Short mmCIF file of C-alpha atoms and ligand atoms in Angstrom, two decimals:
data_model
loop_
_atom_site.label_atom_id
_atom_site.label_comp_id
_atom_site.label_asym_id
_atom_site.label_seq_id
_atom_site.Cartn_x
_atom_site.Cartn_y
_atom_site.Cartn_z
CA MET Y 683 0.00 0.00 0.00
CA PRO Y 684 1.48 3.40 -0.87
CA VAL Y 685 2.34 5.36 2.26
CA ASN Y 686 0.99 8.89 2.63
CA LEU Y 687 0.93 11.62 5.29
CA TRP Y 688 -2.12 10.01 6.91
CA SER Y 689 -0.89 6.39 7.00
CA ALA Y 690 -0.31 6.38 10.76
CA ASN Y 691 -4.04 6.77 11.39
CA THR Y 692 -5.21 3.26 10.57
CA LEU Y 693 -8.31 1.97 12.34
CA LYS Y 694 -6.06 -0.48 14.16
CA ASN Y 695 -3.99 2.42 15.53
CA PHE Y 696 -7.11 4.40 16.35
CA TRP Y 697 -8.57 1.66 18.56
CA GLN Y 698 -5.31 0.29 20.01
CA LEU Y 699 -6.85 -2.98 21.15
CA HIS Y 700 -5.08 -4.86 23.94
CA CYS Y 701 -5.04 -8.07 21.97
CA SER Y 702 -3.69 -8.86 18.58
CA VAL Y 703 -6.05 -9.27 15.69
CA GLU Y 704 -4.97 -10.33 12.22
CA ASP Y 705 -4.72 -7.59 9.62
CA ALA Y 706 -7.07 -9.52 7.36
CA ALA Y 707 -9.83 -9.26 9.99
CA TRP Y 708 -9.32 -5.49 10.24
CA GLN Y 709 -9.54 -5.17 6.47
CA SER Y 710 -12.79 -7.17 6.36
CA ALA Y 711 -14.25 -5.07 9.18
CA ILE Y 712 -13.33 -1.88 7.33
CA GLN Y 713 -14.65 -3.14 4.02
CA LYS Y 714 -17.99 -3.98 5.59
CA ALA Y 715 -18.34 -0.52 7.19
CA LEU Y 716 -17.29 1.37 4.06
CA PRO Y 717 -20.80 2.19 2.77
CA ILE Y 718 -21.26 4.54 5.78
CA LEU Y 719 -18.70 6.93 4.30
CA CYS Y 720 -20.36 7.19 0.84
CA LEU Y 721 -16.95 7.82 -0.79
CA ASN Y 722 -16.88 8.09 -4.54
CA PRO Y 723 -14.79 6.49 -5.98
CA SER Y 724 -14.64 3.76 -3.38
CA PRO Y 725 -11.13 3.72 -1.80
CA SER Y 726 -8.69 1.15 -3.19
CA ASP Y 727 -7.16 0.40 0.24
CA GLU Y 728 -7.00 1.80 3.78
CA ASN Y 729 -4.30 4.37 2.95
CA ASP Y 730 -6.41 5.65 0.10
CA LEU Y 731 -9.38 5.86 2.48
CA LEU Y 732 -7.36 7.91 5.00
CA GLN Y 733 -6.14 10.22 2.24
CA GLN Y 734 -9.67 10.76 0.94
CA VAL Y 735 -11.10 11.52 4.40
CA LEU Y 736 -8.38 12.92 6.69
CA GLY Y 737 -6.40 14.24 3.72
CA GLU Y 738 -9.55 15.83 2.24
CA GLY Y 739 -8.74 14.01 -1.03
CA GLN Y 740 -12.47 13.60 -1.64
CA PHE Y 741 -12.60 17.30 -2.60
CA GLY Y 742 -10.36 16.83 -5.64
CA ALA Y 743 -6.81 17.62 -6.69
CA GLY Y 744 -7.01 21.43 -6.59
CA HIS Y 745 -8.41 21.51 -3.06
CA TRP Y 746 -5.38 23.31 -1.54
CA GLU Y 747 -5.43 26.09 -4.13
CA LEU Y 748 -7.33 29.24 -3.39
CA SER Y 749 -9.92 30.06 -6.06
CA ARG Y 750 -9.05 32.96 -8.38
CA ILE Y 751 -11.80 35.11 -6.95
CA ARG Y 752 -10.48 34.50 -3.43
CA ARG Y 753 -6.94 35.43 -4.44
CA LEU Y 754 -8.18 38.64 -6.01
CA TYR Y 755 -10.14 39.38 -2.87
CA TYR Y 756 -7.01 39.12 -0.67
CA GLU Y 757 -4.97 41.21 -3.14
CA LEU Y 758 -7.54 44.00 -3.01
CA LYS Y 759 -8.56 43.67 0.62
CA PRO Y 760 -6.14 46.30 1.99
CA PHE Y 761 -7.69 48.86 -0.37
CA ILE Y 762 -11.38 48.25 0.14
CA PRO Y 763 -13.41 49.62 3.05
CA ARG Y 764 -14.04 47.20 5.89
CA THR Y 765 -17.83 47.21 5.53
CA LEU Y 766 -17.54 46.28 1.85
CA SER Y 767 -14.96 43.56 2.51
CA ARG Y 768 -17.23 42.08 5.17
CA ALA Y 769 -20.16 42.05 2.74
CA LEU Y 770 -18.01 40.39 0.05
CA ARG Y 771 -16.79 37.81 2.54
CA GLN Y 772 -20.33 36.98 3.58
CA LEU Y 773 -21.40 36.66 -0.06
CA LEU Y 774 -18.58 34.17 -0.73
CA GLN Y 775 -19.47 32.29 2.44
CA LYS Y 776 -23.14 31.95 1.47
CA ARG Y 777 -22.11 30.51 -1.88
CA HIS Y 778 -19.88 27.94 -0.24
CA GLN Y 779 -22.55 26.88 2.23
CA ARG Y 780 -24.97 26.22 -0.63
CA ASP Y 781 -22.55 23.90 -2.49
CA PHE Y 782 -21.13 22.21 0.60
CA GLU Y 783 -20.77 18.42 0.42
CA LEU Y 784 -20.29 17.54 4.10
CA GLY Y 785 -22.79 17.53 6.94
CA TRP Y 786 -22.67 20.72 8.97
CA THR Y 787 -22.48 21.59 11.86
CA ILE Y 788 -22.43 17.86 12.50
CA GLU Y 789 -20.71 15.44 10.11
CA GLU Y 790 -21.30 12.06 11.68
CA ARG Y 791 -20.09 9.61 9.04
CA TYR Y 792 -16.42 9.18 10.00
CA PRO Y 793 -16.90 8.70 13.77
CA ARG Y 794 -19.78 6.36 13.02
CA PHE Y 795 -17.56 4.45 10.63
CA GLN Y 796 -14.79 4.16 13.26
CA PHE Y 797 -17.23 2.66 15.78
CA GLN Y 798 -18.85 0.38 13.22
CA VAL Y 799 -15.44 -1.04 12.28
CA LEU Y 800 -14.84 -2.11 15.89
CA LYS Y 801 -18.26 -3.68 16.07
CA ASN Y 802 -17.70 -5.54 12.79
CA LEU Y 803 -14.30 -6.73 14.00
CA MET Y 804 -15.71 -8.10 17.25
CA GLU Y 805 -18.44 -9.92 15.38
CA LEU Y 806 -15.99 -11.35 12.84
CA THR Y 807 -13.55 -12.61 15.47
CA GLY Y 808 -16.16 -13.73 17.98
CA MET Y 809 -15.01 -11.35 20.74
CA SER Y 810 -17.65 -10.37 23.26
CA SER Y 811 -15.40 -7.89 25.04
CA VAL Y 812 -12.04 -6.28 24.40
CA ARG Y 813 -9.86 -3.72 26.17
CA PHE Y 814 -8.56 -0.76 24.24
CA GLU Y 815 -6.26 2.17 24.95
CA ALA Y 816 -8.19 5.08 26.50
CA PHE Y 817 -8.79 8.04 24.21
CA TRP Y 818 -8.34 10.45 27.11
CA SER Y 819 -6.78 10.50 30.55
CA HIS Y 820 -8.53 9.69 33.83
CA GLY Y 821 -11.32 7.75 32.15
CA ARG Y 822 -12.85 10.97 30.81
CA ARG Y 823 -15.43 10.72 28.08
CA PHE Y 824 -14.17 13.47 25.82
CA ALA Y 825 -11.60 16.25 25.56
CA PHE Y 826 -12.35 19.95 25.82
CA ILE Y 827 -9.85 22.48 24.47
CA LEU Y 828 -9.92 26.26 24.18
CA THR Y 829 -7.80 28.13 21.63
CA HIS Y 830 -7.61 31.75 20.47
CA ASP Y 831 -6.13 33.54 17.48
CA ILE Y 832 -5.12 37.16 18.11
CA GLU Y 833 -5.78 38.96 14.84
CA GLU Y 834 -4.76 42.54 15.55
CA GLU Y 835 -3.44 44.98 18.16
CA ASN Y 836 -6.96 45.54 19.51
CA GLY Y 837 -7.33 41.84 20.10
CA GLN Y 838 -4.01 41.65 21.90
CA ALA Y 839 -5.19 44.43 24.22
CA PHE Y 840 -8.20 42.28 25.18
CA VAL Y 841 -6.28 39.05 25.88
CA ARG Y 842 -6.03 39.64 29.64
CA ALA Y 843 -9.79 40.05 29.94
CA VAL Y 844 -10.32 36.72 28.15
CA ALA Y 845 -7.68 34.99 30.27
CA ASP Y 846 -9.24 36.42 33.46
CA LEU Y 847 -12.67 35.10 32.50
CA GLU Y 848 -11.33 31.62 31.74
CA GLU Y 849 -9.17 31.50 34.83
CA SER Y 850 -12.08 32.55 37.06
CA LEU Y 851 -13.95 29.46 35.84
CA GLY Y 852 -10.96 27.15 36.13
CA PHE Y 853 -10.15 26.95 32.42
CA ARG Y 854 -6.89 27.47 30.51
CA SER Y 855 -6.34 28.02 26.81
CA SER Y 856 -3.80 28.75 24.11
CA PHE Y 857 -3.29 32.18 22.53
CA ASN Y 858 -1.86 32.26 19.01
CA PHE Y 859 0.05 35.43 18.09
CA VAL Y 860 0.83 36.79 14.60
CA PRO Y 861 4.59 37.50 14.69
CA GLU Y 862 4.79 40.15 11.94
CA ARG Y 863 1.50 42.01 11.91
CA TYR Y 864 1.44 43.96 15.19
CA ARG Y 865 3.98 44.56 17.91
CA VAL Y 866 3.83 41.37 19.90
CA ASP Y 867 3.67 41.98 23.66
CA LYS Y 868 6.38 39.75 25.13
CA GLY Y 869 5.46 40.73 28.67
CA LEU Y 870 1.93 39.51 28.06
CA MET Y 871 3.25 36.21 26.69
CA ALA Y 872 5.38 35.66 29.80
CA GLU Y 873 2.46 36.51 32.07
CA LEU Y 874 0.13 34.12 30.25
CA ARG Y 875 2.63 31.30 30.51
CA GLU Y 876 3.11 32.00 34.19
CA ARG Y 877 -0.65 31.68 34.67
CA GLY Y 878 -0.78 28.29 32.91
CA PHE Y 879 -1.86 29.38 29.43
CA GLU Y 880 -0.07 28.37 26.24
CA ILE Y 881 1.49 30.51 23.50
CA GLY Y 882 1.19 29.49 19.86
CA ILE Y 883 1.77 31.03 16.45
CA HIS Y 884 -0.87 32.27 14.02
CA GLY Y 885 0.87 32.46 10.63
CA LEU Y 886 3.43 35.15 9.92
CA LYS Y 887 1.79 38.31 8.54
CA HIS Y 888 -1.88 37.33 8.27
CA ASP Y 889 -2.23 38.79 4.77
CA GLY Y 890 -3.84 35.80 3.03
CA LYS Y 891 -0.68 35.16 1.01
CA LEU Y 892 1.14 32.51 3.06
CA PHE Y 893 0.27 29.75 0.57
CA ASN Y 894 0.46 31.81 -2.65
CA SER Y 895 3.33 29.70 -3.99
CA HIS Y 896 5.54 26.94 -2.68
CA SER Y 897 8.65 29.15 -2.76
CA GLU Y 898 6.82 31.92 -0.89
CA PHE Y 899 5.71 29.38 1.70
CA ILE Y 900 9.20 27.95 2.19
CA CYS Y 901 10.56 31.48 2.72
CA ARG Y 902 7.90 32.33 5.25
CA ALA Y 903 8.11 28.92 6.96
CA GLU Y 904 11.71 29.69 7.80
CA ARG Y 905 10.59 32.86 9.58
CA ILE Y 906 7.79 30.98 11.31
CA ASN Y 907 10.26 28.36 12.53
CA HIS Y 908 12.42 31.16 13.87
CA TYR Y 909 9.46 32.58 15.83
CA LEU Y 910 8.43 29.15 17.13
CA ASN Y 911 11.84 29.02 18.70
CA GLU Y 912 11.77 32.62 19.93
CA PHE Y 913 8.29 32.30 21.45
CA ASP Y 914 9.03 28.81 22.77
CA ALA Y 915 5.91 27.60 20.98
CA VAL Y 916 5.05 24.16 19.55
CA GLY Y 917 1.63 24.88 18.04
CA PHE Y 918 0.46 26.66 14.91
CA ARG Y 919 -2.75 27.78 13.23
CA SER Y 920 -2.71 29.13 9.71
CA PRO Y 921 -4.49 32.47 9.19
CA LEU Y 922 -7.86 32.05 7.41
CA THR Y 923 -7.17 28.30 7.80
CA LEU Y 924 -5.44 28.31 4.40
CA ARG Y 925 -3.55 25.04 4.36
CA ASN Y 926 -1.44 22.56 2.47
CA PRO Y 927 -0.49 19.44 4.43
CA GLU Y 928 2.55 18.63 2.26
CA TRP Y 929 4.09 22.09 2.45
CA MET Y 930 3.32 22.37 6.16
CA GLN Y 931 5.71 19.48 6.87
CA THR Y 932 8.46 22.15 6.76
CA LEU Y 933 7.09 23.68 9.97
CA ARG Y 934 8.92 22.57 13.11
CA ILE Y 935 5.77 22.12 15.14
CA GLU Y 936 4.44 19.48 17.48
CA TYR Y 937 0.86 20.13 16.47
CA ASP Y 938 -1.29 22.13 14.09
CA LEU Y 939 -4.78 23.65 14.43
CA SER Y 940 -5.48 24.72 10.82
CA PHE Y 941 -7.86 21.90 9.89
CA PHE Y 942 -11.45 21.29 11.01
CA ASP Y 943 -13.95 18.44 10.95
CA THR Y 944 -16.44 20.36 8.79
CA ASP Y 945 -16.76 24.04 7.86
CA PRO Y 946 -18.39 25.54 4.78
CA PHE Y 947 -17.49 29.10 5.73
CA GLU Y 948 -13.70 29.12 5.52
CA PRO Y 949 -11.88 30.43 2.40
CA MET Y 950 -10.92 26.79 1.73
CA PRO Y 951 -14.12 25.01 2.78
CA GLY Y 952 -14.09 21.26 3.42
CA GLY Y 953 -13.17 19.17 6.42
CA VAL Y 954 -11.33 16.13 7.67
CA MET Y 955 -14.53 14.60 9.16
CA SER Y 956 -12.59 13.50 12.24
CA ILE Y 957 -13.44 14.64 15.75
CA HIS Y 958 -10.29 13.03 17.15
CA PRO Y 959 -6.64 14.10 16.82
CA PHE Y 960 -4.64 12.40 14.08
CA PHE Y 961 -1.18 12.46 12.49
CA ILE Y 962 -0.35 14.50 9.40
CA GLY Y 963 3.18 13.35 8.65
CA HIS Y 964 5.39 14.43 11.54
CA PHE Y 965 2.89 16.58 13.43
CA ILE Y 966 -0.35 15.96 15.28
CA GLU Y 967 -3.45 17.63 13.90
CA LEU Y 968 -6.01 18.94 16.38
CA PRO Y 969 -8.93 19.88 14.16
CA TYR Y 970 -11.34 22.43 15.52
CA THR Y 971 -14.76 20.89 15.89
CA LEU Y 972 -16.90 23.78 17.13
CA VAL Y 973 -18.03 26.64 14.90
CA GLN Y 974 -15.70 29.67 15.02
CA ASP Y 975 -16.96 32.67 17.01
CA TYR Y 976 -17.10 34.98 13.98
CA THR Y 977 -19.19 32.48 12.01
CA LEU Y 978 -21.48 31.83 14.98
CA THR Y 979 -22.26 35.47 15.68
CA SER Y 980 -21.63 37.53 12.54
CA VAL Y 981 -22.53 35.03 9.81
CA LEU Y 982 -25.22 32.96 11.51
CA GLY Y 983 -26.44 35.66 13.87
CA GLU Y 984 -26.64 33.32 16.87
CA THR Y 985 -27.23 34.99 20.24
CA SER Y 986 -26.60 31.97 22.51
CA PRO Y 987 -24.09 29.09 22.76
CA ARG Y 988 -26.82 26.65 21.64
CA MET Y 989 -24.94 25.43 18.53
CA TRP Y 990 -21.74 24.89 20.50
CA LEU Y 991 -23.53 22.87 23.17
CA GLU Y 992 -25.32 20.72 20.58
CA LYS Y 993 -21.99 19.89 18.98
CA VAL Y 994 -20.44 19.10 22.37
CA ALA Y 995 -23.25 16.59 22.98
CA PHE Y 996 -22.44 14.89 19.68
CA ILE Y 997 -18.70 14.83 20.48
CA ARG Y 998 -19.38 13.38 23.93
CA LYS Y 999 -21.34 10.57 22.28
CA TYR Y 1000 -18.30 9.53 20.24
CA HIS Y 1001 -15.67 10.32 22.91
CA GLY Y 1002 -14.12 12.93 20.63
CA MET Y 1003 -12.48 16.28 21.08
CA ALA Y 1004 -14.42 19.53 21.49
CA LEU Y 1005 -12.01 22.21 20.30
CA VAL Y 1006 -13.10 25.79 19.84
CA ASN Y 1007 -11.34 28.78 18.30
CA THR Y 1008 -12.37 32.24 19.47
CA HIS Y 1009 -10.69 35.59 18.87
CA PRO Y 1010 -10.09 38.25 21.56
CA ASP Y 1011 -10.68 40.69 18.67
CA TYR Y 1012 -14.33 39.57 18.40
CA LEU Y 1013 -14.78 38.80 22.11
CA ARG Y 1014 -14.34 42.53 22.71
CA ARG Y 1015 -17.95 42.89 21.60
CA PRO Y 1016 -20.05 42.41 24.74
CA ALA Y 1017 -22.66 40.32 22.88
CA VAL Y 1018 -19.98 37.85 21.71
CA LEU Y 1019 -18.29 37.72 25.10
CA ASP Y 1020 -21.67 36.99 26.74
CA ILE Y 1021 -22.14 33.95 24.50
CA TYR Y 1022 -18.63 32.72 25.26
CA ARG Y 1023 -19.10 33.23 29.01
CA ASP Y 1024 -22.46 31.42 28.95
CA PHE Y 1025 -20.83 28.58 27.07
CA LEU Y 1026 -18.03 28.19 29.62
CA ILE Y 1027 -20.50 28.36 32.50
CA MET Y 1028 -22.62 25.62 30.89
CA MET Y 1029 -19.52 23.48 30.35
CA LYS Y 1030 -18.67 23.95 34.00
CA THR Y 1031 -21.84 22.08 34.99
CA SER Y 1032 -20.39 18.73 33.87
CA ASP Y 1033 -17.08 17.10 34.72
CA ASP Y 1034 -16.83 14.15 32.38
CA TYR Y 1035 -14.35 15.80 30.03
CA TRP Y 1036 -10.60 16.21 30.08
CA HIS Y 1037 -9.65 19.87 29.94
CA VAL Y 1038 -6.00 20.54 29.14
CA LEU Y 1039 -3.90 22.70 26.83
CA PRO Y 1040 -3.56 21.79 23.15
CA CYS Y 1041 0.16 20.99 23.64
CA GLU Y 1042 -0.81 18.43 26.30
CA ILE Y 1043 -3.46 16.81 24.11
CA ALA Y 1044 -0.95 16.56 21.24
CA ALA Y 1045 1.68 14.99 23.52
CA TRP Y 1046 -0.93 12.56 24.89
CA TRP Y 1047 -2.02 11.47 21.42
CA ARG Y 1048 1.56 10.98 20.25
CA ASN Y 1049 2.33 8.99 23.37
CA ARG Y 1050 -0.82 6.91 22.97
CA ALA Y 1051 0.37 5.88 19.50
CA ASP Y 1052 3.88 4.97 20.66
CA VAL Y 1053 3.53 1.86 22.76
CA HIS Y 1054 0.73 -0.60 22.98
CA PRO Y 1055 -0.79 -2.29 24.73
CA ARG Y 1056 0.16 -0.44 27.84
CA GLY Y 1057 -2.26 -1.96 30.27
CA GLU Y 1058 -3.04 -0.40 33.59
CA GLU Y 1059 0.33 1.02 34.60
CA ASN Y 1060 0.88 4.64 35.64
CA GLY Y 1061 -2.71 5.15 36.62
CA ARG Y 1062 -3.94 4.62 33.09
CA ILE Y 1063 -7.29 2.94 33.00
CA SER Y 1064 -8.20 0.96 29.95
CA PRO Y 1065 -11.80 1.04 28.83
CA VAL Y 1066 -13.61 -2.06 27.63
CA ALA Y 1067 -15.75 -2.48 24.55
CA ASN Y 1068 -18.56 -4.98 25.04
CA LEU Y 1069 -20.68 -6.60 22.40
CA GLU Y 1070 -23.93 -8.02 23.66
CA ASN Y 1071 -27.02 -8.95 21.62
CA GLY Y 1072 -25.60 -7.09 18.64
CA GLU Y 1073 -25.09 -3.92 20.65
CA LEU Y 1074 -21.73 -2.26 21.24
CA THR Y 1075 -21.16 -0.62 24.63
CA LEU Y 1076 -18.08 1.19 25.79
CA GLU Y 1077 -17.29 0.89 29.47
CA MET Y 1078 -15.13 3.79 30.54
CA ALA Y 1079 -13.45 4.06 33.93
CA HIS Y 1080 -15.20 4.29 37.29
CA GLY Y 1081 -18.23 2.40 36.07
CA ILE Y 1082 -19.08 5.01 33.45
CA HIS Y 1083 -20.94 3.09 30.77
CA SER Y 1084 -21.96 4.49 27.49
CA ASN Y 1085 -24.00 3.06 24.73
CA ALA Y 1086 -22.02 3.26 21.55
CA PRO Y 1087 -23.82 5.49 19.10
CA ILE Y 1088 -24.31 2.68 16.63
CA SER Y 1089 -26.34 -0.49 16.85
ZN1 ZN J 977 -6.69 34.95 12.04
#
C-alpha cells in the first residue's frame, strides 16, 4: 500500500486494542463498514481511504489552491473599506454553504464508521469484550480544548480580559500570536505562561498570502520556525485556515490547528470529518470541531451558545475532542463575550471531560500511539468495549458506561 501523510491513522492504531487481531480481519471489518462513508470512488485500500477523508482528497486535486476570486479578494482587501470587505466575505461564504458536500455543523459519518469497524471486528472474530487504549486520561469521556487567534493589536489588548474570564472558571487556553503584523507583547506572553496558558503562532503576517506559492511558503516557513523558537511555541494555526499538508511538513511544530472536521465558511471550505486528533506526517493535527466565534455570531447571527452545546453533545457521544477557536478581537464585543461566558458556565456544569492545553493533548495522542498495549500502569485505566445482543457498549473508567452510538 502506498504510504501517505495520513498512513499512521489506521483503524487499528485508532482503537489500540489490547489483543492482537490479524490484519485480514481489520480489512474485512473496514470493508464492511465502508458504505457509511459514501466515498466516490470507493477507496482502493486503507491508505487511500485515509487520504480521501483525513487528507480531504475527496474534494479533488485542486483543493489546496485558493480560487481565483479569493486570491483577487485578498490582493484588493487592503484597499477596500471594511464594511464592503465584510459584505463580500459573507457573499462568498453563502455561496460555499450552498454547495457544501459535508454535513454541517455535524458530520457524523467518520466517527460512526470508526465505531462500526470495531463492532464488525468483534463480530468477525467472535469477541464479546475487548480492552482498548483510553482516548483520554482519567477515564474521561471526551476532551475539551480552548484556543484563540489574536488577529490585531486591539485583540491583543483584550487578551487579559479573556484569560481572566477563563481562569475565574478554572479553564486554561492557548493564545496564538501573529509575529509580523502587530507589535507582539512579550510581557503579556510571559504573564500568560506564568498563569498556565499556552502561546502558539498564528501564521506570519496574516495577509492571506502565506500559501500563494511553494517558494513563498518555504521562505515564510523559515521565519515561522524562527518565531516558534523565539516564542518557545510548539503549536500553529494558519491564518484564514489556508492550508497545504505537504508544504506544512516544513514547519517545526508538534501540532497544528489549521484543519477542522467540517466548515463551509472558511476560504478553503471542506473538512477532515474526524473529531479526534490524528497524524499528518510528523505533526499531530487537532482539528477544531466547534463553529468559530465569527461564524457563529456575525454570519449565523446566533445569540446563545446553543450550537456549540449541541456539537459538544455529539462529540461526547463519540468520545471525541471539542475544540473551539475564538478571537479576543471579536470577544471585545459584549454580545460575543456573553455567549462565550455562557458557554463556559454551561460546560462547568459537567465534569466528564478532560480539559488541558492543546500541547498536552498533542503529547498525549503521540504517546498513545507509541507503545501498545500499555495496560493499567501509571494510573492509566483501559476502557472495555462490550458486544452483547448485537449492541456495542463502551465501558469507561469508574463504572461510566456508554452506549455506543451505533447499533
Ligand atoms: Zn486569524
